[in-house]
Amino acid sequence: MEELKQCRLQQRNISATVDKLMLCLPVLEMYSKLRDQMKTKRHYPALKTLEHLEHTYLPQVSHYRFCKVMVDNIPKLREEIKDVSMSDLKDFLESIRKHSDKIGETAMKQAQQQRNLDNIILQQPRIGSKRKPKKDAYTIFDTEIGSTSPKSEQDSGILDVEDEEDDEEVPGAQDLVDFSPVYRCLHIYSVLGARETFENYYRKQRRKQARLVLQPPSNMHETLDGYRKYFNQIVGFFVVEDHILHTTQGLVNRAYIDELWEMALSKTIAALRTHSSYCSDPNLVLDLKNLIVLFADTLQVYGFPVNQLFDMLLEIRDQYSETLLKKWSGIFRNILDSDNYSPIPVTSEEIYKKVVGQFPFQDTELEKQPFPKKFPFSEFVPKVYNQIKEFIYACLKFSEDLHLSSTEVDDMIRKSTNLLLTRTLSSSLQNVIKRKNIGLTELVQIIINTTHLEKSCKYLEEFITNITNVLPEIVHTTKLYGTTTFKDARHAAEEEIYTNLNQKIDQFLQLADYDWMTGDLGNKASDYLVDLIAFLRSTFAVFTHLPGKVAQTACMSACKHLATSLMQLLLEAEVRQLTLGALQQFNLDVRECEQFARSGPVPGFQEDTLQLAFIDLRQLLDLFLQWDWSTYLADYGQPTCKYLRVNPVTALTLLEKMKDTSRKNNMFAQFRKNERDKQKLIDTVAKQLRGLISSHHS
């Protein structure tokens, strides 16, 4: 019985032990599973296992010591899961920081593809075939997350492969970034009741990253790649945030995104203003504009307002215009410096058509002439005309994709072209005209060239109208100031011709070597004057292609300057004495000038108009050589006076020079009656002239 009793007791103990073990084994199995999940970094399932262990299994065996150890370990395990998931989040944040550049590049490529596709569709006629629907803005992270619950562990990447039907599709950003850590961490913190802590941490870290992304490198303005990388990083940052906004419930909200975007917009615009101002290459400015447009279009697809970017592009447009003007200033300078300032020779029909194709020129008389023949203008005319058209094309390129109306584009092009004409081209022409070593032939050719360029302005107006489709008859358009520019240049060249001619005349007059005390009577004009007249004849022969008034004005100006200079030569203070023989030699020179004027060096003058330039000299010389003082003194002041152009002051000055000669050069004058009579006569005339002068002044 004792043995039986002992056996039964053992059986009960065994049965009780088995029962207790049956309660403990699931706890141990769950704990073992928990540790395995922790080791394999399956933190969300580990958190679920921990909840089951804490609320379902451990209460059944709470009185065991090992269970108390487990209960004490649970908070530590929770913290460990939080720490590990936070570590995963930090890795994720580091990953997207590194991959922002690539994500942005991918997004901008997709935007570029979509824009190209839209352009192709717009250019093609609409056909009834099915059109591929426009891709959703979020296909860069093609995902279908309906809640914050994570998917299975095998699908924790949560990003599906992008549409693979099109082999040419740009690879999606899901190949670069795995978003599952942020979803898992968000869910773990939500389960642990620390979601707010997680949200604040995530937003704080992303703000820091935003400030880093928005800080441009100091040498960004040097190359387009610098700008591209900067834009890629910004686009990548906001594409990620937009994706997080649409795939989580409240981790980020629209207000937070808008605040970040406002900050980004102001910093980006400030950086672009600063760095673009360093750029002096119009091609780089144009490429930058295209990059900014793509940047704006990409972010606009994601719902970000980009109007301020397009407003800033209008500022960059003004800078682009300035860089173009600087570039074309160099182009015009090279054209004008390399020109030979000679009419373009044409030896064949092919060359003739080529020139006419480059510049709008029609001349039926020239067309009828046999080859070889010459265009009236030099090579810089078609070159300048074509460069103006190239400038207009360059302006048009910048206006593309700025969402401007055709009227705004037309106005922009016309204003920029006016600056090119009135500032850049005008300055280049003026510099050539004012060059020290420029000759009369070059000045004449410049006048001819600018005349033809002025006529071509209407064709430039038509050219702008054709490319902008804005008709001046319908819309009030800015008029081109080309006519004014070329007129001003022509007038400057004309003035330079007059100045140049006068300087040449002065150079010849410096060679004049009169013997004012000579007693010999000469029979021919002075050599210097013969050479001067020959120079004037050859010069005016070149003026045949000039407009009539220009040639006539130049000729009249030269004759007047010559007459004035000869008069000054005769009356200058250094010539204190002169003889009748010297005066007769001077008269021969004046007759040579009058003969030149009568010969009509430039057509278009009426009869003796050109001779009138020398009328003052002629009347003065006639008065002295004919010694016709009685007539002069009797008729002085009358409109019909024979010596109307002789000023008594001038006559007195010259008479004084002759009086001194009579006194000093005739030692025995007092012994010669006729000399004494002449001296008395000179004194009498001088006295009467002084009387005329004093009465005139009174």
XYZ file of C-alpha atoms in Angstrom:
698
model
C 0.000 0.000 0.000
C 2.840 2.285 0.814
C 4.421 1.523 -2.495
C 1.107 2.020 -4.254
C 0.634 5.285 -2.443
C 4.133 6.382 -3.407
C 3.527 5.412 -7.042
C 0.282 7.363 -7.179
C 1.997 10.370 -5.715
C 4.706 10.187 -8.350
C 2.092 9.867 -11.088
C 0.280 12.971 -9.816
C 3.512 14.898 -9.644
C 4.451 13.796 -13.155
C 1.017 14.753 -14.455
C 1.162 18.163 -12.723
C 4.655 18.743 -14.052
C 3.565 17.846 -17.568
C 0.634 20.234 -17.248
C 2.871 23.036 -16.009
C 5.408 22.320 -18.756
C 2.599 22.398 -21.340
C 1.822 25.940 -20.127
C 5.453 27.010 -20.076
C 6.584 25.510 -23.392
C 4.515 27.905 -25.612
C 5.945 30.824 -23.619
C 9.460 29.564 -24.201
C 8.694 28.883 -27.867
C 7.285 32.391 -28.301
C 10.311 33.881 -26.569
C 12.582 31.806 -28.788
C 10.647 33.007 -31.845
C 10.975 36.582 -30.594
C 14.735 36.259 -30.312
C 14.942 34.737 -33.810
C 12.885 37.609 -35.229
C 15.119 40.102 -33.492
C 18.218 38.422 -34.908
C 16.815 38.447 -38.449
C 15.749 42.141 -38.047
C 12.080 41.363 -38.555
C 11.158 44.008 -36.065
C 7.497 44.496 -36.791
C 6.675 40.700 -36.439
C 8.905 40.718 -33.328
C 6.775 43.506 -31.905
C 3.605 41.462 -32.596
C 5.175 38.365 -30.953
C 6.127 40.520 -27.970
C 2.536 41.702 -27.607
C 1.217 38.083 -27.704
C 3.845 37.001 -25.223
C 3.082 39.837 -22.825
C -0.706 39.779 -22.931
C -1.571 36.140 -23.685
C 1.140 33.716 -22.577
C 3.038 35.251 -19.661
C -0.041 35.950 -17.462
C -0.695 32.154 -17.381
C 2.720 31.403 -15.904
C 3.526 34.657 -14.184
C 4.432 32.989 -10.869
C 7.517 31.335 -12.319
C 10.842 32.997 -11.815
C 11.912 32.737 -15.464
C 8.698 34.470 -16.423
C 9.504 37.352 -14.156
C 12.863 37.641 -15.926
C 11.013 37.751 -19.269
C 8.569 40.369 -17.979
C 11.464 42.491 -16.804
C 13.086 42.105 -20.272
C 10.057 43.191 -22.304
C 10.612 47.026 -21.946
C 14.253 46.510 -22.897
C 13.201 44.518 -25.964
C 10.768 47.256 -26.936
C 13.489 49.875 -26.646
C 15.805 47.666 -28.637
C 13.200 47.380 -31.410
C 12.719 51.179 -31.326
C 16.460 51.771 -31.479
C 17.035 49.318 -34.293
C 14.115 50.657 -36.343
C 15.381 54.210 -35.715
C 18.791 53.076 -36.903
C 17.122 51.758 -40.075
C 15.378 55.113 -40.498
C 18.705 56.943 -40.179
C 20.161 54.652 -42.829
C 17.148 55.431 -44.996
C 17.609 59.196 -44.528
C 21.276 58.875 -45.397
C 20.356 56.803 -48.442
C 17.858 59.314 -49.842
C 20.315 62.143 -49.147
C 22.885 60.352 -51.274
C 20.385 59.390 -53.949
C 18.515 62.727 -54.200
C 20.677 63.650 -57.173
C 19.801 60.456 -59.041
C 16.119 60.591 -58.064
C 15.899 64.185 -59.322
C 17.706 63.292 -62.540
C 15.231 60.439 -63.127
C 12.231 62.688 -62.456
C 13.531 65.405 -64.789
C 14.199 62.832 -67.526
C 10.624 61.612 -67.207
C 9.353 65.194 -67.415
C 11.526 65.751 -70.502
C 10.184 62.572 -72.110
C 6.628 63.607 -71.380
C 7.223 67.067 -72.828
C 8.788 65.584 -75.970
C 5.827 63.224 -76.285
C 3.366 66.101 -75.907
C 5.234 68.098 -78.566
C 5.135 65.145 -80.978
C 1.396 64.717 -80.384
C 0.813 68.437 -80.945
C 2.778 68.332 -84.202
C 1.015 65.218 -85.532
C -2.520 65.366 -86.915
C -5.054 63.888 -84.526
C -6.049 60.376 -85.579
C -8.766 58.177 -84.069
C -6.214 55.713 -82.679
C -5.943 55.171 -78.966
C -3.537 57.438 -77.196
C -1.421 56.239 -74.314
C -2.751 57.926 -71.174
C -0.482 60.453 -69.488
C 1.571 58.883 -66.749
C 0.638 59.722 -63.223
C 2.970 62.122 -61.518
C 3.834 59.543 -58.924
C 4.960 56.697 -61.139
C 8.498 57.508 -60.151
C 7.540 55.691 -56.929
C 4.797 53.450 -58.305
C 3.133 52.154 -55.178
C -0.309 51.314 -53.894
C -0.224 51.850 -50.165
C -3.689 52.242 -48.756
C -2.754 52.444 -45.116
C 0.246 52.604 -42.855
C 0.247 48.832 -42.394
C 3.381 47.270 -43.832
C 3.204 44.474 -46.340
C 4.701 41.074 -45.828
C 8.375 40.823 -45.012
C 9.175 39.585 -48.506
C 7.486 42.685 -49.991
C 8.767 45.182 -47.467
C 10.364 47.268 -50.265
C 6.770 48.384 -51.076
C 7.875 49.698 -54.452
C 6.708 47.895 -57.561
C 8.716 47.842 -60.752
C 7.655 50.600 -63.144
C 5.657 49.901 -66.264
C 7.904 47.604 -68.294
C 5.939 47.674 -71.528
C 8.099 50.439 -72.961
C 11.725 49.361 -73.237
C 12.841 52.973 -73.556
C 11.279 54.010 -70.263
C 13.629 55.817 -67.885
C 14.333 53.542 -64.864
C 12.247 54.480 -61.842
C 13.642 55.771 -58.588
C 12.402 52.591 -56.809
C 15.605 51.028 -58.155
C 17.552 53.543 -56.097
C 15.688 53.885 -52.791
C 13.832 51.335 -50.622
C 11.127 53.158 -48.680
C 10.166 50.196 -46.477
C 12.313 51.307 -43.485
C 10.361 54.537 -43.077
C 7.017 52.718 -43.224
C 8.138 50.023 -40.737
C 9.631 52.564 -38.369
C 6.497 54.717 -38.576
C 4.299 51.717 -37.802
C 6.514 50.506 -34.959
C 6.488 53.928 -33.330
C 2.721 54.132 -33.859
C 2.236 50.757 -32.145
C 4.536 51.840 -29.331
C 2.564 55.077 -28.902
C 5.471 57.310 -29.961
C 4.260 58.362 -33.416
C 4.485 62.093 -32.625
C 8.109 61.669 -31.561
C 8.833 59.878 -34.817
C 7.077 62.530 -36.949
C 8.950 65.381 -35.243
C 12.275 63.605 -35.653
C 11.654 62.829 -39.347
C 10.588 66.404 -40.180
C 13.489 67.919 -38.256
C 16.031 65.737 -40.060
C 14.495 66.429 -43.470
C 14.551 70.184 -42.817
C 18.266 69.930 -42.100
C 18.748 67.972 -45.317
C 16.706 70.571 -47.225
C 19.021 73.366 -46.044
C 22.055 71.366 -47.168
C 20.487 70.619 -50.553
C 19.576 74.275 -51.082
C 23.128 75.476 -50.414
C 24.665 75.903 -53.893
C 28.353 75.144 -54.491
C 30.496 78.269 -54.871
C 31.561 77.365 -58.439
C 28.088 76.403 -59.650
C 28.076 79.168 -62.281
C 31.136 77.832 -64.084
C 29.449 74.923 -65.876
C 25.958 73.747 -66.721
C 26.626 70.501 -64.832
C 26.943 72.542 -61.631
C 23.417 73.914 -62.108
C 22.098 70.503 -63.197
C 23.364 68.750 -60.087
C 21.897 71.502 -57.901
C 18.477 71.159 -59.552
C 18.591 67.356 -59.461
C 19.131 67.378 -55.703
C 16.250 69.790 -55.093
C 13.883 67.840 -57.356
C 14.976 64.566 -55.724
C 14.285 65.957 -52.255
C 10.775 67.128 -53.089
C 9.884 64.062 -55.117
C 10.705 61.949 -52.035
C 8.667 64.222 -49.762
C 5.754 64.194 -52.174
C 5.917 60.411 -52.276
C 5.958 60.218 -48.459
C 2.994 62.620 -48.356
C 0.929 60.382 -50.609
C 1.946 57.031 -49.122
C 1.731 57.700 -45.382
C -1.085 59.009 -43.270
C 0.202 62.202 -41.739
C 3.942 61.608 -41.431
C 4.179 64.826 -43.461
C 1.266 67.067 -44.389
C 0.587 69.640 -47.091
C 1.337 72.582 -44.787
C 4.778 71.151 -43.989
C 5.510 70.528 -47.695
C 4.346 74.029 -48.649
C 6.526 75.585 -45.952
C 9.563 73.670 -47.218
C 8.780 74.619 -50.818
C 8.457 78.326 -49.967
C 11.862 78.216 -48.308
C 13.339 76.270 -51.225
C 11.851 78.645 -53.792
C 13.250 81.778 -52.142
C 16.717 80.245 -51.633
C 16.829 78.777 -55.158
C 15.812 82.060 -56.798
C 18.364 83.992 -54.709
C 21.115 81.504 -55.642
C 20.207 81.645 -59.343
C 20.170 85.444 -59.345
C 23.619 85.536 -57.791
C 25.285 82.827 -59.858
C 23.681 83.659 -63.213
C 24.976 87.237 -62.900
C 28.536 85.865 -63.206
C 27.782 84.255 -66.562
C 29.033 86.049 -69.668
C 28.433 83.264 -72.204
C 24.986 83.587 -73.862
C 24.995 79.888 -74.787
C 25.405 78.946 -71.123
C 22.639 81.384 -70.114
C 20.360 79.814 -72.760
C 21.172 76.286 -71.544
C 20.530 77.435 -67.969
C 17.162 78.838 -68.997
C 16.195 75.502 -70.592
C 17.318 73.706 -67.433
C 15.258 76.038 -65.200
C 12.196 75.476 -67.421
C 12.636 71.694 -67.131
C 13.171 72.055 -63.369
C 9.968 74.106 -63.057
C 7.948 71.796 -65.318
C 9.090 68.736 -63.343
C 8.041 70.178 -59.991
C 4.812 71.546 -61.446
C 3.845 67.969 -62.355
C 4.116 67.163 -58.651
C 1.811 70.025 -57.756
C 4.348 72.641 -56.664
C 3.637 76.288 -57.679
C 6.462 77.552 -59.961
C 5.239 80.952 -61.154
C 8.067 82.727 -59.326
C 10.610 80.698 -61.301
C 9.112 81.876 -64.584
C 9.084 85.473 -63.282
C 12.785 85.112 -62.475
C 13.404 83.792 -65.998
C 12.171 87.141 -67.313
C 14.943 88.782 -65.241
C 17.493 86.343 -66.659
C 16.142 87.213 -70.118
C 17.396 90.794 -69.682
C 20.796 89.449 -68.636
C 20.776 87.080 -71.622
C 20.069 90.044 -73.866
C 23.067 91.887 -72.386
C 25.396 88.912 -72.930
C 24.122 88.648 -76.511
C 24.839 92.338 -77.084
C 28.400 91.881 -75.788
C 28.908 88.862 -78.033
C 27.522 90.649 -81.092
C 29.638 93.693 -80.322
C 32.687 91.477 -80.893
C 31.114 89.953 -84.019
C 30.394 93.384 -85.532
C 33.869 94.622 -84.607
C 35.479 91.661 -86.386
C 33.290 92.144 -89.468
C 34.077 95.864 -89.707
C 37.794 95.383 -88.991
C 38.204 92.655 -91.603
C 36.235 94.435 -94.352
C 38.194 95.784 -97.341
C 35.688 98.640 -97.892
C 35.540 97.946 -101.611
C 32.490 97.057 -103.720
C 31.913 93.288 -103.925
C 33.162 91.984 -107.305
C 30.936 89.446 -109.075
C 32.314 87.167 -111.785
C 29.424 84.725 -112.260
C 25.669 84.327 -111.919
C 26.188 81.894 -109.049
C 28.086 84.439 -106.934
C 25.545 87.121 -107.819
C 22.638 84.950 -106.625
C 24.544 84.028 -103.470
C 24.999 87.689 -102.489
C 21.386 88.559 -103.358
C 20.290 85.547 -101.288
C 22.161 86.899 -98.278
C 21.005 90.493 -98.606
C 17.770 91.920 -100.095
C 19.096 93.937 -103.039
C 17.417 94.679 -106.350
C 18.907 96.711 -109.177
C 17.624 96.044 -112.701
C 20.467 98.035 -114.271
C 23.093 96.001 -112.421
C 21.358 92.763 -113.406
C 21.567 93.717 -117.087
C 25.291 94.473 -116.920
C 27.630 91.735 -118.181
C 30.019 89.901 -115.868
C 32.341 90.818 -114.241
C 30.497 93.552 -112.363
C 30.344 94.967 -108.829
C 27.757 95.470 -106.151
C 27.799 99.054 -104.842
C 28.310 97.900 -101.218
C 31.183 96.033 -99.575
C 31.079 92.633 -97.852
C 30.159 93.979 -94.434
C 26.612 94.791 -95.628
C 25.372 91.175 -96.137
C 27.444 90.018 -93.141
C 25.959 92.627 -90.775
C 22.451 91.988 -92.124
C 22.750 88.240 -91.533
C 24.191 88.744 -88.050
C 21.188 90.901 -87.125
C 18.963 88.003 -88.200
C 21.097 85.565 -86.154
C 20.653 87.834 -83.139
C 16.876 87.783 -83.633
C 16.965 83.957 -83.768
C 19.027 83.895 -80.560
C 16.423 86.112 -78.829
C 13.647 83.836 -80.058
C 15.362 80.766 -78.591
C 15.176 82.201 -75.093
C 11.452 82.948 -75.356
C 10.605 79.299 -76.090
C 8.766 77.379 -73.324
C 8.334 80.498 -71.171
C 4.533 80.356 -71.622
C 4.577 83.832 -73.215
C 2.050 85.084 -75.755
C 3.236 85.728 -79.311
C 2.751 89.480 -78.711
C 5.063 89.380 -75.681
C 7.661 87.425 -77.665
C 7.430 89.917 -80.548
C 7.837 92.858 -78.171
C 10.830 91.226 -76.458
C 12.580 90.522 -79.775
C 11.963 94.032 -81.114
C 13.237 95.743 -77.947
C 16.395 93.598 -77.895
C 16.971 94.176 -81.615
C 16.580 97.922 -81.115
C 19.268 97.793 -78.430
C 21.478 95.885 -80.868
C 20.964 98.525 -83.560
C 21.046 101.731 -81.508
C 23.742 100.734 -79.032
C 25.944 97.878 -80.235
C 25.983 98.293 -84.018
C 25.863 102.084 -83.812
C 28.857 102.103 -81.449
C 30.807 99.730 -83.725
C 30.156 101.922 -86.773
C 31.071 105.104 -84.888
C 34.341 103.525 -83.714
C 35.277 102.670 -87.301
C 34.349 106.143 -88.542
C 36.389 107.837 -85.792
C 39.498 105.719 -86.353
C 42.633 107.806 -86.856
C 43.893 105.992 -89.941
C 40.605 105.832 -91.833
C 40.748 107.160 -95.356
C 38.288 109.024 -97.537
C 37.664 105.921 -99.660
C 36.613 103.930 -96.598
C 34.341 106.745 -95.404
C 32.697 106.957 -98.804
C 32.096 103.192 -98.765
C 30.639 103.381 -95.236
C 28.121 105.993 -96.430
C 27.127 103.758 -99.353
C 26.909 100.690 -97.075
C 24.766 102.378 -94.427
C 22.436 103.681 -97.141
C 21.763 100.111 -98.285
C 21.443 98.796 -94.717
C 18.920 101.534 -94.005
C 16.816 100.354 -96.967
C 16.952 96.781 -95.624
C 15.262 97.684 -92.311
C 11.795 97.021 -93.726
C 12.900 93.456 -94.537
C 14.034 92.972 -90.935
C 10.589 94.135 -89.795
C 9.004 91.533 -92.087
C 11.423 88.878 -90.824
C 10.349 89.436 -87.178
C 6.685 89.468 -88.181
C 7.088 86.120 -89.975
C 8.709 84.323 -87.030
C 6.360 85.719 -84.346
C 3.148 85.807 -86.435
C 2.240 89.195 -84.941
C 0.954 91.522 -87.649
C 1.739 95.237 -87.088
C -1.579 96.125 -88.737
C -3.529 94.226 -86.062
C -1.385 94.682 -82.923
C 0.579 97.821 -82.044
C 4.220 96.702 -82.255
C 7.481 98.448 -81.395
C 9.118 99.913 -84.484
C 12.738 99.054 -85.267
C 15.132 102.002 -84.963
C 17.499 100.730 -87.654
C 16.773 103.637 -89.972
C 17.876 106.108 -87.292
C 21.006 104.093 -86.514
C 22.182 103.969 -90.104
C 21.289 107.612 -90.727
C 23.316 108.680 -87.695
C 26.273 106.583 -88.838
C 26.021 108.037 -92.323
C 25.899 111.603 -91.007
C 28.914 110.894 -88.808
C 30.784 109.520 -91.823
C 29.818 112.589 -93.847
C 31.100 114.910 -91.112
C 34.276 112.858 -90.937
C 34.713 113.237 -94.712
C 34.404 117.020 -94.420
C 36.873 117.079 -91.517
C 39.238 114.689 -93.293
C 39.187 116.763 -96.476
C 39.895 119.954 -94.534
C 42.810 118.279 -92.757
C 44.271 117.189 -96.099
C 43.883 120.739 -97.435
C 45.661 122.052 -94.324
C 48.504 119.593 -94.903
C 48.980 120.913 -98.459
C 48.784 124.529 -97.268
C 51.592 123.840 -94.815
C 53.786 123.334 -97.907
C 53.003 126.853 -99.136
C 56.218 128.876 -99.351
C 55.397 132.383 -100.594
C 58.120 134.971 -101.012
C 56.104 137.964 -99.845
C 58.901 140.381 -100.716
C 59.422 139.237 -104.317
C 59.487 141.801 -107.080
C 59.229 139.190 -109.866
C 55.935 138.610 -111.633
C 55.102 134.902 -111.774
C 53.337 133.215 -114.700
C 52.025 129.967 -113.158
C 50.325 128.746 -110.004
C 52.362 127.495 -107.025
C 53.363 123.828 -107.077
C 51.698 123.040 -103.728
C 48.383 124.380 -105.017
C 48.605 122.432 -108.281
C 49.137 119.261 -106.222
C 46.250 120.185 -103.931
C 43.873 120.687 -106.851
C 44.976 117.358 -108.357
C 44.259 115.644 -105.040
C 40.797 117.208 -104.848
C 39.969 116.147 -108.407
C 40.943 112.507 -107.732
C 39.075 112.536 -104.409
C 35.828 113.857 -105.851
C 36.059 111.308 -108.651
C 35.608 108.620 -105.934
C 32.423 110.362 -104.755
C 30.468 109.229 -107.827
C 28.500 106.564 -105.851
C 27.662 108.930 -103.006
C 24.235 110.531 -102.711
C 24.328 113.833 -104.675
C 23.935 116.157 -101.709
C 26.789 114.521 -99.793
C 29.226 114.947 -102.691
C 28.108 118.541 -103.295
C 28.335 119.444 -99.597
C 31.816 117.899 -99.373
C 32.976 119.818 -102.447
C 31.512 123.122 -101.271
C 32.928 122.571 -97.768
C 36.404 121.890 -99.199
C 36.318 125.000 -101.433
C 35.131 127.228 -98.587
C 37.798 125.868 -96.267
C 40.455 126.397 -98.954
C 39.295 129.982 -99.576
C 39.200 130.766 -95.836
C 42.660 129.244 -95.325
C 44.128 131.244 -98.243
C 42.612 134.432 -96.832
C 44.138 133.680 -93.407
C 47.469 132.978 -95.100
C 47.374 136.402 -96.754
C 46.327 138.287 -93.616
C 48.279 136.436 -90.908
C 50.267 138.658 -88.530
C 53.592 137.020 -89.370
C 53.354 138.448 -92.911
C 54.168 142.062 -92.047
C 55.120 143.182 -95.544
C 54.209 142.105 -99.026
C 54.855 143.355 -102.536
C 52.665 143.713 -105.574
C 54.603 140.835 -107.178
C 53.733 138.532 -104.259
C 50.108 139.590 -104.539
C 50.091 138.760 -108.245
C 51.548 135.289 -107.535
C 48.827 134.786 -104.934
C 46.276 135.878 -107.547
C 47.510 133.142 -109.919
C 46.862 130.546 -107.193
C 43.362 131.862 -106.563
C 42.652 131.714 -110.320
C 43.732 128.047 -110.251
C 41.193 127.455 -107.505
C 38.499 129.272 -109.476
C 39.329 127.225 -112.555
C 38.880 124.043 -110.462
C 35.511 125.338 -109.228
C 34.384 126.165 -112.789
C 35.345 122.686 -114.049
C 32.489 121.093 -112.041
C 34.377 118.466 -110.017
C 31.035 117.261 -108.667
C 27.877 117.335 -110.798
C 24.755 119.101 -109.610
C 25.998 122.672 -109.001
C 24.270 125.552 -110.798
C 26.661 127.519 -113.026
C 29.081 129.515 -110.838
C 27.764 128.391 -107.425
C 31.032 126.707 -106.469
C 33.061 129.779 -107.546
C 31.221 131.854 -104.958
C 33.383 130.159 -102.315
C 36.310 132.255 -103.602
C 34.353 135.519 -104.188
C 35.806 137.254 -101.103
C 39.366 136.569 -102.266
C 38.602 137.514 -105.854
C 37.104 140.924 -105.019
C 39.915 141.706 -102.548
C 42.641 140.822 -105.063
C 40.901 142.723 -107.906
C 40.632 145.810 -105.702
C 44.372 145.817 -104.978
C 45.653 144.700 -108.383
C 43.425 147.180 -110.248
C 43.972 149.809 -107.514
C 40.308 150.708 -107.885
C 39.916 152.562 -104.585
C 37.823 155.341 -105.980
C 35.086 152.889 -107.012
C 35.301 150.986 -103.715
C 35.104 154.130 -101.564
C 32.367 155.704 -103.681
C 30.089 152.638 -103.822
C 30.762 151.247 -100.336
C 27.585 150.186 -98.563
C 25.469 149.964 -101.743
C 23.924 146.583 -102.726
C 25.279 146.941 -106.259
C 28.822 147.695 -105.110
C 31.484 146.003 -107.269
C 33.521 145.114 -104.169
C 30.599 144.254 -101.907
C 32.439 141.310 -100.256
C 35.524 143.351 -99.289
C 35.526 144.297 -95.632
C 37.248 147.661 -94.988
C 39.108 146.145 -92.000
C 40.529 143.423 -94.248
C 41.437 145.966 -96.935
C 43.147 148.216 -94.361
C 45.157 145.298 -92.933
C 46.470 144.357 -96.363
C 47.094 147.997 -97.300
C 49.186 148.521 -94.171
C 51.423 145.589 -95.232
C 51.942 147.238 -98.664
C 52.537 150.687 -97.121
C 55.344 149.323 -94.968
C 56.898 147.754 -98.046
C 56.801 151.049 -99.967
C 58.536 152.842 -97.125
C 61.258 150.390 -96.286
C 62.109 148.857 -99.625
C 62.418 152.108 -101.542
C 65.394 153.860 -100.026
C 65.219 156.797 -102.399
C 61.458 157.025 -102.473
C 61.558 160.627 -101.249
C 63.595 161.526 -104.314
C 61.123 159.922 -106.698
C 58.003 161.811 -107.337
C 55.883 158.862 -108.448
C 56.818 156.840 -105.344
C 56.032 159.780 -103.131
C 52.682 160.209 -104.866
C 51.900 156.522 -104.408
C 52.806 156.689 -100.725
C 50.556 159.684 -100.316
C 47.771 157.843 -102.087
C 48.170 154.820 -99.783
C 48.091 157.094 -96.757
C 44.989 158.843 -98.125
C 43.199 155.541 -98.824
C 44.192 154.203 -95.396
C 42.794 157.335 -93.777
C 39.528 156.994 -95.677
C 39.282 153.305 -94.760
C 39.733 154.145 -91.085
C 36.986 156.715 -91.473
C 34.698 154.052 -93.014
C 35.471 151.635 -90.192
C 34.845 154.195 -87.446
C 31.601 155.411 -89.038
C 30.473 151.802 -89.478
C 31.126 151.023 -85.796
C 29.403 154.188 -84.648
